[in-house]
Amino acid sequence: MNNGKLLIVDLEANCWESRLSQEGVLQGFHNIKIIEYGCSVNDARNMGQLLPYMDWRLEPELLTP
């Protein structure tokens, strides 16, 4: 690690109550939708925050092609 900084990315995804879709498909990485993400830059030595945490909520219409 050359500069001693870490980029930390936080993803929040939807989840199904029973972990099964209405069609009976088990929820996994292949069928989740990211609904919010955030990031922060921290000092790798002491995990002190170097830049403020920022997050963005994705609206459903942005998730559809």
Short mmCIF file of C-alpha atoms in Angstrom, two decimals:
data_model
loop_
_atom_site.label_atom_id
_atom_site.label_comp_id
_atom_site.label_asym_id
_atom_site.label_seq_id
_atom_site.Cartn_x
_atom_site.Cartn_y
_atom_site.Cartn_z
CA MET A 1 0.00 0.00 0.00
CA ASN A 2 1.80 3.08 -1.23
CA ASN A 3 -0.30 6.00 0.01
CA GLY A 4 -1.86 4.48 3.14
CA LYS A 5 -5.45 5.23 2.09
CA LEU A 6 -8.41 2.87 1.81
CA LEU A 7 -11.51 3.41 -0.29
CA ILE A 8 -14.39 1.79 1.58
CA VAL A 9 -17.52 1.06 -0.44
CA ASP A 10 -20.83 0.13 1.20
CA LEU A 11 -23.63 -1.43 -0.88
CA GLU A 12 -27.19 -1.88 0.34
CA ALA A 13 -29.35 -4.30 -1.56
CA ASN A 14 -32.99 -5.31 -1.45
CA CYS A 15 -33.87 -8.53 0.30
CA TRP A 16 -36.81 -10.86 0.23
CA GLU A 17 -38.48 -11.80 3.48
CA SER A 18 -38.38 -15.56 2.82
CA ARG A 19 -35.23 -15.41 0.61
CA LEU A 20 -37.43 -16.88 -2.14
CA SER A 21 -39.08 -14.99 -4.99
CA GLN A 22 -42.73 -15.54 -5.87
CA GLU A 23 -41.44 -18.00 -8.49
CA GLY A 24 -39.53 -19.96 -5.82
CA VAL A 25 -36.08 -18.75 -6.87
CA LEU A 26 -33.54 -18.46 -4.04
CA GLN A 27 -32.16 -14.93 -3.62
CA GLY A 28 -28.47 -14.55 -4.41
CA PHE A 29 -25.93 -12.23 -6.01
CA HIS A 30 -27.42 -12.84 -9.46
CA ASN A 31 -30.87 -11.39 -8.67
CA ILE A 32 -30.47 -8.61 -6.09
CA LYS A 33 -30.81 -4.92 -6.81
CA ILE A 34 -28.52 -2.30 -5.31
CA ILE A 35 -30.74 0.35 -3.71
CA GLU A 36 -28.12 2.52 -2.01
CA TYR A 37 -24.37 2.86 -2.01
CA GLY A 38 -21.86 4.85 -0.04
CA CYS A 39 -18.14 5.38 0.19
CA SER A 40 -15.47 6.80 2.42
CA VAL A 41 -11.71 7.33 2.23
CA ASN A 42 -9.91 6.30 5.41
CA ASP A 43 -6.35 6.28 6.67
CA ALA A 44 -5.13 2.67 6.51
CA ARG A 45 -3.01 3.02 9.65
CA ASN A 46 -5.68 4.13 12.12
CA MET A 47 -8.94 3.98 10.06
CA GLY A 48 -9.45 7.71 10.63
CA GLN A 49 -11.78 9.23 8.09
CA LEU A 50 -9.93 11.43 5.58
CA LEU A 51 -13.00 12.47 3.57
CA PRO A 52 -16.62 12.62 4.77
CA TYR A 53 -18.79 9.55 4.18
CA MET A 54 -21.11 10.07 1.24
CA ASP A 55 -24.08 7.98 0.18
CA TRP A 56 -26.55 7.90 -2.67
CA ARG A 57 -29.98 6.32 -2.78
CA LEU A 58 -30.94 4.86 -6.13
CA GLU A 59 -34.48 5.35 -7.30
CA PRO A 60 -36.23 2.29 -8.81
CA GLU A 61 -36.57 3.88 -12.24
CA LEU A 62 -32.78 4.22 -12.41
CA LEU A 63 -32.36 0.47 -11.89
CA THR A 64 -34.41 -0.62 -14.92
CA PRO A 65 -32.80 -0.71 -18.38
#
